[in-house]
Structures are given as C-alpha cells and as structure tokens.
CSV table of C-alpha atoms and ligand atoms in Angstrom, one decimal:
chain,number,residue,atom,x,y,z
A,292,UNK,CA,102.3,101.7,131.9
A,293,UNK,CA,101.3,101.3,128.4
A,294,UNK,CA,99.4,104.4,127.6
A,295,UNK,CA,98.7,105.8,123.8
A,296,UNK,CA,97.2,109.4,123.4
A,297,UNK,CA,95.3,110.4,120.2
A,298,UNK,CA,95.0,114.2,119.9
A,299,UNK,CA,94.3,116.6,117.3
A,300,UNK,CA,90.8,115.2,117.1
A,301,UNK,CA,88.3,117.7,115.5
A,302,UNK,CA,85.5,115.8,116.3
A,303,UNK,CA,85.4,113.1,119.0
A,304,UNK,CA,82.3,110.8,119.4
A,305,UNK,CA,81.8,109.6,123.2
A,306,UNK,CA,78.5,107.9,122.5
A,307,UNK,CA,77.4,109.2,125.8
A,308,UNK,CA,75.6,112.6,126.1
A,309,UNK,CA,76.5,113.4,129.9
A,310,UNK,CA,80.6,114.0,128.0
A,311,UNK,CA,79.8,116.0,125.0
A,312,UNK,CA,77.1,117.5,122.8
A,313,UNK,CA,73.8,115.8,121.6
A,314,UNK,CA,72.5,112.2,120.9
A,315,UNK,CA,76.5,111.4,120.2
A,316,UNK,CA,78.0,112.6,123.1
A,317,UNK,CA,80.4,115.1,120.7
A,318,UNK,CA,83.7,116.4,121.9
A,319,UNK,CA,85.3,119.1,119.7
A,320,UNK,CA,89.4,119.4,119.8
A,321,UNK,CA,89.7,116.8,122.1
A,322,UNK,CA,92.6,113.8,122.9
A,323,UNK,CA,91.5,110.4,124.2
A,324,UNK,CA,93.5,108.6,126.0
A,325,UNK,CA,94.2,104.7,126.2
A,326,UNK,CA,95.9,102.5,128.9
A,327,UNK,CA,95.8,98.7,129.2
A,328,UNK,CA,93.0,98.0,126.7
A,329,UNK,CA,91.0,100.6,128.4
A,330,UNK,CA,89.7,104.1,127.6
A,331,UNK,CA,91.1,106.2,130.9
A,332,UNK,CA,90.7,109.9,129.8
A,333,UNK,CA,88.7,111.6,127.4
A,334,UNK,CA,89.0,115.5,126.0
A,335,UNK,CA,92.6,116.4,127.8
A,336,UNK,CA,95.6,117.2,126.0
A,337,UNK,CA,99.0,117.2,127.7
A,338,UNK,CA,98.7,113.8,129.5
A,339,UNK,CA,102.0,111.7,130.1
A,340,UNK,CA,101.7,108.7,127.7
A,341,UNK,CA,104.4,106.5,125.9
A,342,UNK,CA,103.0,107.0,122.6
A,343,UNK,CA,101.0,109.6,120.4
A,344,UNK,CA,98.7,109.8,117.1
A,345,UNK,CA,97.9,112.7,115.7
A,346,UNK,CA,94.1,112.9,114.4
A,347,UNK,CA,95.1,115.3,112.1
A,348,UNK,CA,91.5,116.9,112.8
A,349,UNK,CA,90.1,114.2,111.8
A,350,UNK,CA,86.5,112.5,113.3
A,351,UNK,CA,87.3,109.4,115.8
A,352,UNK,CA,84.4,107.4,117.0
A,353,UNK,CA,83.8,104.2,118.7
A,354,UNK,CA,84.1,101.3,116.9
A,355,UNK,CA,80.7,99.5,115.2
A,356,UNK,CA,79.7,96.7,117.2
A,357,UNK,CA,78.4,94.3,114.7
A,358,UNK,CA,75.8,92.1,117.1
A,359,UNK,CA,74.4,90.0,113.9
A,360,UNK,CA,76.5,87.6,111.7
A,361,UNK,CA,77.2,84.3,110.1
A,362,UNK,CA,80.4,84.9,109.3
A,363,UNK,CA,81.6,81.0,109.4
A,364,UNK,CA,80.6,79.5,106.2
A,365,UNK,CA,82.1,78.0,103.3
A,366,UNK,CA,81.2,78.7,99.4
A,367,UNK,CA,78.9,81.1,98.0
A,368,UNK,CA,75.5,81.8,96.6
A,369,UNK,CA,76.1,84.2,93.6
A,370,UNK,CA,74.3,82.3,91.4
A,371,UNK,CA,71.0,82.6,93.7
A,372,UNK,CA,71.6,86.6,94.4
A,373,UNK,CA,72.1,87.2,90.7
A,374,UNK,CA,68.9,85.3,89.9
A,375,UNK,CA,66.9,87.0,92.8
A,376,UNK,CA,67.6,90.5,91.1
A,377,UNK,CA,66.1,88.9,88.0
A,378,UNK,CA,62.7,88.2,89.8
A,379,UNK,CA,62.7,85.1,92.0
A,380,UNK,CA,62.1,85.9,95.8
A,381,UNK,CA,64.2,84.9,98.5
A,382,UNK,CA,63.8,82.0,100.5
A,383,UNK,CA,64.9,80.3,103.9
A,384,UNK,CA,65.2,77.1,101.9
A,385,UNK,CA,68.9,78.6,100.5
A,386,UNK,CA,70.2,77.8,103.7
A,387,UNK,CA,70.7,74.2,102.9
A,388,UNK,CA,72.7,75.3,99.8
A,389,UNK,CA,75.4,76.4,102.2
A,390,UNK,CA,74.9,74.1,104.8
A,391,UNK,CA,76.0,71.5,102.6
A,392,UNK,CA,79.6,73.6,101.4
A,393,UNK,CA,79.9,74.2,104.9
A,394,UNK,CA,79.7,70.2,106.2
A,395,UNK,CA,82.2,69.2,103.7
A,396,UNK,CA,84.7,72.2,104.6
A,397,UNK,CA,87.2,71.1,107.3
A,398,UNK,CA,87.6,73.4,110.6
A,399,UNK,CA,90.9,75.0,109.4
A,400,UNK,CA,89.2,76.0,106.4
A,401,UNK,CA,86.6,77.2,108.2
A,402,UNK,CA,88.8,79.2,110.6
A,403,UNK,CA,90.7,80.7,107.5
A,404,UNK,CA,87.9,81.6,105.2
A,405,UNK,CA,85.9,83.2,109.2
A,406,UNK,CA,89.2,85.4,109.7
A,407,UNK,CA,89.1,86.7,106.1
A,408,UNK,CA,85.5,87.9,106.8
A,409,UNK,CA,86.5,89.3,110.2
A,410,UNK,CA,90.1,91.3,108.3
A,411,UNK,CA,87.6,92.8,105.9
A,412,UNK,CA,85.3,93.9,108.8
A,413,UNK,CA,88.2,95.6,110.9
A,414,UNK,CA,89.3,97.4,108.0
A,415,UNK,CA,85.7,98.8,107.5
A,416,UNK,CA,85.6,100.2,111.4
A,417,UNK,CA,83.9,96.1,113.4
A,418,UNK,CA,85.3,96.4,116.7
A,419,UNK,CA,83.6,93.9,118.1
A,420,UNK,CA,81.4,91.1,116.4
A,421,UNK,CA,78.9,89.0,117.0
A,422,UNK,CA,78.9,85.1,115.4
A,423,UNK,CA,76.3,83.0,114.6
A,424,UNK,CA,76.3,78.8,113.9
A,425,UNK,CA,73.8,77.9,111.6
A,426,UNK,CA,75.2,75.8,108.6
A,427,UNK,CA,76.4,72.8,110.2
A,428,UNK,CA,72.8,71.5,110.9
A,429,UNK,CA,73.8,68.2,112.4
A,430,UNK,CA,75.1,67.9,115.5
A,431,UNK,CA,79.4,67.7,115.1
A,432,UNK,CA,79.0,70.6,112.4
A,433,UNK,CA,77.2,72.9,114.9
A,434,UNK,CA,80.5,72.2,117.0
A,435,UNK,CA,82.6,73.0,114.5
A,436,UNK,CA,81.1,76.0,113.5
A,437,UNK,CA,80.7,77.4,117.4
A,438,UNK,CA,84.4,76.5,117.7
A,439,UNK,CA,85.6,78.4,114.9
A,440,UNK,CA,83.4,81.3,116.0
A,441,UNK,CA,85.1,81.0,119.9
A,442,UNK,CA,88.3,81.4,117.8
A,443,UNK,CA,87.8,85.1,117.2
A,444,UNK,CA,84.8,86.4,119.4
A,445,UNK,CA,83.8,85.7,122.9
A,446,UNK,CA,79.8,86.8,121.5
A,447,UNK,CA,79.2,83.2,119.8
A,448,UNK,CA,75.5,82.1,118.8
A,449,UNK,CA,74.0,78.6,118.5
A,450,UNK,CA,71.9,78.5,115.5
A,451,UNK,CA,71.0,75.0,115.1
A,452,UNK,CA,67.5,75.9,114.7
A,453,UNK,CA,68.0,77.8,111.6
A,454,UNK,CA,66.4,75.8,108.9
A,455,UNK,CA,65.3,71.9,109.2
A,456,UNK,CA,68.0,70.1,107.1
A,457,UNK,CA,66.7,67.6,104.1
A,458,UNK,CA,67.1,64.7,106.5
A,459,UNK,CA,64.9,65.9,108.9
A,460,UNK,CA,62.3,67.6,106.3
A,461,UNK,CA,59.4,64.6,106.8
A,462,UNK,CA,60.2,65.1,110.7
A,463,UNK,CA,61.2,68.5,111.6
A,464,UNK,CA,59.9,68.1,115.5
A,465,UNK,CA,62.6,65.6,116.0
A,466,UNK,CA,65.2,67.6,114.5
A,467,UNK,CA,64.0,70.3,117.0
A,468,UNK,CA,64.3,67.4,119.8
A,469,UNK,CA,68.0,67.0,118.4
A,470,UNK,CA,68.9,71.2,118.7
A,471,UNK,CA,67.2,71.3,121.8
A,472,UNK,CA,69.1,67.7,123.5
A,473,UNK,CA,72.3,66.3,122.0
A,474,UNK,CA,73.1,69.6,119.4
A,475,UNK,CA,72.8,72.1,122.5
A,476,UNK,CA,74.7,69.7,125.1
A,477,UNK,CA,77.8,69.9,122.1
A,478,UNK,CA,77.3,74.0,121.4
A,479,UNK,CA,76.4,75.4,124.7
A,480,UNK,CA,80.5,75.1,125.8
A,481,UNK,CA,81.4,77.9,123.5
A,482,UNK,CA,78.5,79.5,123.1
A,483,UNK,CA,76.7,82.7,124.9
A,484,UNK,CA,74.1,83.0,123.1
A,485,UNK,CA,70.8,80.9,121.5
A,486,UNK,CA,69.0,81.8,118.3
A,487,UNK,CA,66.2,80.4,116.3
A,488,UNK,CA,64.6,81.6,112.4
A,489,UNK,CA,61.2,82.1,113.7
A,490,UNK,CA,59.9,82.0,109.7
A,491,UNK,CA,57.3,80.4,107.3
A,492,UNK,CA,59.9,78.1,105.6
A,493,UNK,CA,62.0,78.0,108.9
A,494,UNK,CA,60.7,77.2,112.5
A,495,UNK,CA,57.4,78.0,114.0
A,496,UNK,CA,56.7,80.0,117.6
A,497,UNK,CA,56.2,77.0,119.4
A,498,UNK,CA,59.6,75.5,117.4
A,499,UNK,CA,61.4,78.7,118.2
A,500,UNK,CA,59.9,78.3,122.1
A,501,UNK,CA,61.2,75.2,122.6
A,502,UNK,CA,64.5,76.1,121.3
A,503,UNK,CA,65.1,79.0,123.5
A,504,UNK,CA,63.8,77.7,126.6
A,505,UNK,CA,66.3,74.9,126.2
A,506,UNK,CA,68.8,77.5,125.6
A,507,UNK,CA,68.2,79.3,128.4
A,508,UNK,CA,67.8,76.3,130.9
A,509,UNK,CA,71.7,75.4,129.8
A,510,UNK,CA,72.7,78.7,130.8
A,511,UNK,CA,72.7,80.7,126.9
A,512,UNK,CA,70.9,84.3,126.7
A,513,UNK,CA,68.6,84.5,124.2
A,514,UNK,CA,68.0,86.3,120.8
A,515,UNK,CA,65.4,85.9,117.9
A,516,UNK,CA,65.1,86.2,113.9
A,517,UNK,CA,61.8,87.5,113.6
A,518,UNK,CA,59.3,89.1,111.0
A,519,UNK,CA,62.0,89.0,108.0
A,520,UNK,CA,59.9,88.1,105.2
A,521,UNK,CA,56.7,88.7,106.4
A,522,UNK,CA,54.1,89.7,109.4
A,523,UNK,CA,54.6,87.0,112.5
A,524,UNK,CA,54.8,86.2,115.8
A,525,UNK,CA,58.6,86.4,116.2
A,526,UNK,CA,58.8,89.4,117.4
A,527,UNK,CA,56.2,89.4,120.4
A,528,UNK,CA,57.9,85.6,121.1
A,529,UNK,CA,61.0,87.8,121.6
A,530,UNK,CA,59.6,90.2,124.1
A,531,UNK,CA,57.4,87.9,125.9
A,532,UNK,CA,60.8,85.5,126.5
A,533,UNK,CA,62.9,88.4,127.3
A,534,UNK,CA,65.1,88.1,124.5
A,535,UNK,CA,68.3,90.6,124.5
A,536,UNK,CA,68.0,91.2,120.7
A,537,UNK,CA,64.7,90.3,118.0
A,538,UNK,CA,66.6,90.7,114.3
A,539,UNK,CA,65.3,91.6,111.3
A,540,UNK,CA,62.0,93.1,112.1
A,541,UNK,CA,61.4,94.3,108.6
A,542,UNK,CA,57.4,93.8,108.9
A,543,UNK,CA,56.5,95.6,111.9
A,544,UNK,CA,52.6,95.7,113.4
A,545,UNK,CA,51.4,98.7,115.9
A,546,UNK,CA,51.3,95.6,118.2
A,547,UNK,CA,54.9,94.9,117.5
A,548,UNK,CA,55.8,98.4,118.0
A,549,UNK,CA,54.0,98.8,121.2
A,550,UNK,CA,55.7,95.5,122.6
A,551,UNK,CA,59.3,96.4,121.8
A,552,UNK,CA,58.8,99.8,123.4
A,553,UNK,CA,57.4,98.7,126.4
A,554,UNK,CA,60.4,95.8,126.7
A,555,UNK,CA,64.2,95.8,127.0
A,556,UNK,CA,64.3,93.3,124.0
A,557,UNK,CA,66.5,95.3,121.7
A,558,UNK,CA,65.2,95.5,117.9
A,559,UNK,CA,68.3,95.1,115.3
A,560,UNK,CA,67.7,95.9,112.0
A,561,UNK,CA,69.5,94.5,109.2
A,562,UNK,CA,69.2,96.6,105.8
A,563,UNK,CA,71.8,95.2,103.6
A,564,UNK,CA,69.3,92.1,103.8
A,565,UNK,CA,66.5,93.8,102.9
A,566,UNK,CA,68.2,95.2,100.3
A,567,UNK,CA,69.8,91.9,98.9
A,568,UNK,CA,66.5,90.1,98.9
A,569,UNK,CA,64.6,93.0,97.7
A,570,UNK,CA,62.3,94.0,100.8
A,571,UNK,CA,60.9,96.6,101.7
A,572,UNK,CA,63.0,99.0,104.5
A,573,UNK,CA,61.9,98.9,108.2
A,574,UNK,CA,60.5,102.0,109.8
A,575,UNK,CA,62.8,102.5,112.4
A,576,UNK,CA,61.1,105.8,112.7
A,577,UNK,CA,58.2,104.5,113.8
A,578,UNK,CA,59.8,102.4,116.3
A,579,UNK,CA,62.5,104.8,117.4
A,580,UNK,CA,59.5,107.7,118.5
A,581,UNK,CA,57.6,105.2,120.5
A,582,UNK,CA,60.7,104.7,122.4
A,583,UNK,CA,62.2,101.6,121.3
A,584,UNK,CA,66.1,100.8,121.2
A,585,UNK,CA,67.2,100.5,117.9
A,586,UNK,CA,70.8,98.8,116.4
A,587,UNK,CA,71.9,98.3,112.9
A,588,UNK,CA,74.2,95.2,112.1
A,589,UNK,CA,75.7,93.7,108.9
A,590,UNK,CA,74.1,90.0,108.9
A,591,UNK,CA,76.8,89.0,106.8
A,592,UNK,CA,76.2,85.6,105.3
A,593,UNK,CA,76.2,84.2,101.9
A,594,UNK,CA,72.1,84.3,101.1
A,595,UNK,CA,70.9,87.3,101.9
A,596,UNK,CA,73.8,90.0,103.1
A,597,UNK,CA,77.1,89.3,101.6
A,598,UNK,CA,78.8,92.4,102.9
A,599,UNK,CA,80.9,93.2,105.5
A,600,UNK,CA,80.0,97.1,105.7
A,601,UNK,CA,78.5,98.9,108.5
A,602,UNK,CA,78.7,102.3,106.4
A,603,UNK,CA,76.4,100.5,103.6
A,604,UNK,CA,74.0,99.7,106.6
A,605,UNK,CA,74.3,103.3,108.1
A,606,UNK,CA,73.5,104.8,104.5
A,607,UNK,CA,70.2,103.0,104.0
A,608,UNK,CA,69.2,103.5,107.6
A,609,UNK,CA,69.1,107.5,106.7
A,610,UNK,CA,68.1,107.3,103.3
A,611,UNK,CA,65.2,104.4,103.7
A,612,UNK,CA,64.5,103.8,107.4
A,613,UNK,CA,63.7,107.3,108.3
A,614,UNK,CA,66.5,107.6,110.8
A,615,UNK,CA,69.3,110.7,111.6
A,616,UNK,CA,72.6,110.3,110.6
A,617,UNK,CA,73.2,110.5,114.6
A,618,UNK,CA,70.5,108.1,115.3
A,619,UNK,CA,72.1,105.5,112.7
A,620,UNK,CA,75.6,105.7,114.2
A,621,UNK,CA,74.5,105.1,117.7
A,622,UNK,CA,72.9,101.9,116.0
A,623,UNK,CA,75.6,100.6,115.1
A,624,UNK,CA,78.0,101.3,117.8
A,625,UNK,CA,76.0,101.8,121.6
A,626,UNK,CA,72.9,99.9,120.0
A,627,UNK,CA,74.7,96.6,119.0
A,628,UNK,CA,76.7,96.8,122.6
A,629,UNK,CA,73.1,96.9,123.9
A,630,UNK,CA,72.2,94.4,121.9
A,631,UNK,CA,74.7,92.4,123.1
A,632,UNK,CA,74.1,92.8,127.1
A,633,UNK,CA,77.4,94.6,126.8
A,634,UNK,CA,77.8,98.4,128.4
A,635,UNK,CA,81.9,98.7,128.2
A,636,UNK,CA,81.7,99.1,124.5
A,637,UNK,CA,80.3,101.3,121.7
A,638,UNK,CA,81.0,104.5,124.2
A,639,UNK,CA,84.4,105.8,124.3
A,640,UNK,CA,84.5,107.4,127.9
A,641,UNK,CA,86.5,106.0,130.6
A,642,UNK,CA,86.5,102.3,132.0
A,643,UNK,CA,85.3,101.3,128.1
A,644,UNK,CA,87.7,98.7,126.6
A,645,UNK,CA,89.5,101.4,123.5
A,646,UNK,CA,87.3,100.2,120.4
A,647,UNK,CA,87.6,103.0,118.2
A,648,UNK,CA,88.3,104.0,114.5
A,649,UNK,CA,89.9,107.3,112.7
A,650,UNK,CA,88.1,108.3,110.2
A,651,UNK,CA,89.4,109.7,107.2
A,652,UNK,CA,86.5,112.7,107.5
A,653,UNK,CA,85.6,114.9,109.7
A,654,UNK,CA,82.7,114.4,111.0
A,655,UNK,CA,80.5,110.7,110.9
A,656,UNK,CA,77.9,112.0,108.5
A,657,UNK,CA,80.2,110.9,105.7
A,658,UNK,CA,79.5,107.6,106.3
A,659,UNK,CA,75.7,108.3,104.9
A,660,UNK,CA,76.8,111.7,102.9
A,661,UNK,CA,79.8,109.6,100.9
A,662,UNK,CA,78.0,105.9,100.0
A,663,UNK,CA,80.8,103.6,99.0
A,664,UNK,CA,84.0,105.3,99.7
A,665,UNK,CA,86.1,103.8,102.6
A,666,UNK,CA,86.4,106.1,105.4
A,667,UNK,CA,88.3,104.6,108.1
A,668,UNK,CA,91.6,105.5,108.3
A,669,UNK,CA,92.6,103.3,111.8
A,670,UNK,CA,91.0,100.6,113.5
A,671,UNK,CA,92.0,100.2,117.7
A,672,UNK,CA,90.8,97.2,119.3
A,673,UNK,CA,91.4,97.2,123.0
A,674,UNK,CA,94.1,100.0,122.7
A,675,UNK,CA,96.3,98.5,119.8
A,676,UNK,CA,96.2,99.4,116.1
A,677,UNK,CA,94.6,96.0,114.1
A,678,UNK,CA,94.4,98.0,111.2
A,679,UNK,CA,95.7,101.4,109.4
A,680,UNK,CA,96.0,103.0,105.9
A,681,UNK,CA,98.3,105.2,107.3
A,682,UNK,CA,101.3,106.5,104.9
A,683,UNK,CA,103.3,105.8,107.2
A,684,UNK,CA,103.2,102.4,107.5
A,685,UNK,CA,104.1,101.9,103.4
B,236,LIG,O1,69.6,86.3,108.8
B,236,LIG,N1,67.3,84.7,108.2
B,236,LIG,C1,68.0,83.7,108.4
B,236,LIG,N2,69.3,83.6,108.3
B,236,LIG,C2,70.1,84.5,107.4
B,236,LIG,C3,70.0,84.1,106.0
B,236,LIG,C4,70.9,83.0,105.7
B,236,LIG,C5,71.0,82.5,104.3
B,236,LIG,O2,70.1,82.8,103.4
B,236,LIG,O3,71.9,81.8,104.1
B,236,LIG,C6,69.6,85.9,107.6
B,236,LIG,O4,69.2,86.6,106.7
C-alpha cells in the first residue's frame, strides 16, 4: 500500500455536487485520501495510511486542467505584444514569426524550453495539460513538435493546419493536401487529437473540413479554433462535426449559442488572449444560461497568451465574462476534463487519478478576489507532491 491522507482541510472542493454542497461539490473539515495515483476516500478522518499532510485549514481543490496550449515553441514575440498595446491589431500572420525560431530549434531544445513552460504551470495549480503542434509547419517539424509534446502529456494536438507557411502562401490548398496526407501520416502516432485555425488570415470552413475529416478517418478526435477575431463559421463547423472542444469563441451569434447548447461540443474560452490582443470578453453568461458547457484554459503561446496562469484566466472570467467565481473554477478544472473526453479528472471523489492543489487560502474565491498573488501552496499529480512551497522543504 502506498496511501497519503490530507486532513485538516477547511474547505474541500469535490467538483461533483452528489459529495458536497453546491455547483462545487464543497466538503467542509474533511480529509481526502490517496492510494496508487488514485483518489479512494473522500471526507473521513482516521483512515490507516503511510503518510499525512496537514491542510492546515486550508482550501484543496482539484487540479486545473488546462485543455488549450502551445506550449512547444522556441523564441518570443515581445516586440509584436509591446507594439500591439501601442495600436496595431493582432494577426494570425505572427504565427510564421515563431514557426521560423521553432524550425531552427533542435528537439532537445525544444523538450527543455516545453518542460520550463510545463514547471511554471505546476507551480501555478496545471494538473494536467493539453498540447498543441502548430509551429513546425512542414512535415518533419510537426513531428518534432508532437514528439516533444508526447514527452510530457498523453493529450497531444496536431496543428498543422494552423497558418499556411510562406512557401505554400500562392498555394495554400496544397499545403492543406500536405496536413491532410504526408503531415498527418507523420503526427497521428503521437497524437490524440486534430485541430485547425478556422480564421480570416488562417484556414477557411471547407480548409478546416478537410483537415478534420482526415483527422478523424486516421483515428484523432477532433477540436476547433473558432470565431477568435471575428463572427464565423467555426463554431457551427465544430458542432456539426462533433468536435470535443470549439476554442476561443470570443464572437458568439444567438445561432452560435443555440448550436453549442443543443451539442456536446464543449466551448473553451481563452481570456488571457482576448486580453493580450485586446478583444473584447466572451459572454459566457449568455452561453452558460442556455445550457452550454463552458471551460477556461491558458492558450499559452508566444502571440497572443504568454502566460502560464489559470488564476489570471479565472479572474477575468468573473470580472469580464459574467461568470461566478464557482462557475469559473469548475471551468478550469471539470470543464477542461470535459473538454478533453476525460471524466477521471478535474473531480476529486473516488476512482479520479489524485490531481489536486493546496491552496494557500481558504476558500477558491481568492483566486478571482486576490489577482496576481500566487495561491498554491502544493501541487499532487497522480498522488505524489510535483511541487510545494512548503517551509518545510527549505
Ligand atoms: O490560439 N489562434 C491561433 N493560435 C494561437 C495564436 C498563436 C500565435 O499568435 O502564435 C491562439 O491564439
């Protein structure tokens, strides 16, 4: 038996309403306990186990589940952010800037600079991430960059479809013939997922079609970018195709609306991108009462999110996006499992793998209530400590 207790917790978050109180599942003065990766009892004291951590009162939670990023790239784009905040709009064409850093980076460079990135998310309370391709843009990058990702989460994306390279810019059907044949035959190996920018200045619907029909014949589920920058058809592409997960969804019709609550197609939004290219906010609100399933996620990448923080997302969801505090934190931990086709995380109630964090708080509202300061005291993944600003451990 390997079994670790944490008791002394003054507010436990189960995710799941049929264990505790409300839309989190709440569990006052509770323990939780952990065996083999695994959650196996929840809100008993007393148990036999080999080890103990006291909460100290304290708030633990499940971990975020972070179900949109690009976190393998190489270089940076401070130069475009700094002169988007003095007035010139975003635009998919940036892509190509880090495609380029990211060609010329070798794969151990790759894997070192993607397991910074992934360090800095455990501290900040990712459990479990999600990782997208995207810069390579030719066929043995793509590789590359999917292998890197299989390095460190089992939740890898094929993005070949993310912008048409400059080679392919006079042609960009063929270079769609090239994601959808010799690109995807290379990817698909490590890969559970496919993707497409579905974006004036990216790929069209019937670009985006092809891509994830391709995708799905080789075996990948499917998820979309869609309505980022402006009204379009991504979104309804995404429910009509059955997509797990449509991201972005910043510009949202009533016929958007009306498709993703009717649909199991999960809408993510992404927040720190709207604020980094200076869009409006989503109304989740609006999506969230016609009964839509909602998650949050970082989209960390060098354009348009360069941030690592789930509480930064969780703060503009309940200040800009019209959502609870309790509504925001399901988002980011339930929603992105559901995003992800994934029900034994983002819950902590028995038979869920032991993703969770101690907070240095009492209670999750901090995260929206205390912008900026870092509240996670330990991370868990699968039942072992992978981070902790304990003062013990100086
Ligand atoms: O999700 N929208 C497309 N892809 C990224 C942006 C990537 C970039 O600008 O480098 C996103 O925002």
């Amino acid at each position: 038996m390997s079994a670790l207790a944490i008791d002394n917790i003054g507010l436990l978050v189960t995710n799941d309403p049929a264990v505790g109180e409300g839309l989190l599942g709440e569990v006052r003065d509770a323990s939780v306990v952990f065996e083999d990766g695994r959650v196996v009892a929840v809100g008993r004291a007393g148990v036999e186990v080999d080890g103990r951590v006291d909460a100290g009162g304290r708030c633990v939670m499940p971990g975020f589940v972070d179900s949109h990023t690009h976190l393998v790239f190489a270089g940076d784009r401070a130069e475009e952010f700094a002169a988007r905040m003095a007035g010139k709009p975003y635009e998919a064409g940036g892509i190509r800037v880090t495609s380029e850093a990211t060609r010329a980076a070798g794969a151990i460079e790759l894997e070192r600079l993607t397991w910074c990135r992934r360090s800095e998310g455990l501290r900040a309370g990712i459990t479990h991430v999600e990782i997208k391709s995207g810069y390579g843009l030719e066929v043995e990058s793509e590789a590359k960059c999917c292998q890197v990702a299989a390095g460190v989460t089992d939740d890898v994306t094929f993005l070949g479809a993310h912008v048409v390279p400059a080679e392919f810019e006079s042609d960009p059907d063929a270079y769609i013939a090239l994601v959808c044949g010799a690109m995807l035959d290379v990817c698909a190996p490590s890969c559970r997922w496919i993707d497409a920018f579905c974006e004036v200045g990216a790929f069209t619907a019937e670009q985006c079609r092809a891509v994830l029909e391709a995708g799905r014949a080789a075996g990948l589920g499917l998820r979309l970018h869609g309505n980022q920058l402006g009204p379009g058809e991504g979104v309804r592409l995404a429910v009509e195709l059955g997509a797990a997960s449509v991201d972005h969804c910043t510009y949202l019709t009533d016929a958007d609306v009306e498709a993703l609550a009717g649909s199991h197609t999960v809408a993510t939004f992404l927040p720190a991108t709207d604020f980094s290219t200076r869009q409006p906010y989503p109304d989740a609100r609006r999506l969230i009462d016609a009964g839509g399933e909602v998650a949050l996620a970082t989209n960390t990448n060098p354009g348009s999110s360069n941030t690592t923080s789930m509480a930064f997302c969780i703060a503009l969801a309940v200040r800009d996006m019209g959502m609870t505090v309790a509504e925001a934190i399901r988002a980011a931990t339930l929603g992105g499992a559901r995003a992800l086709a994934k029900d034994d995380i983002g819950r902590l109630v028995p038979g869920c793998r032991a993703d969770a964090i101690v907070l240095d708080a009492t209670s999750p509202t901090d995260f929206a209530y205390r912008p900026g300061v870092p509240l996670v005291r330990e991370t868990f993944v699968a039942g072992r400590t992978v981070w902790s600003d304990l003062d013990e451990a100086r």
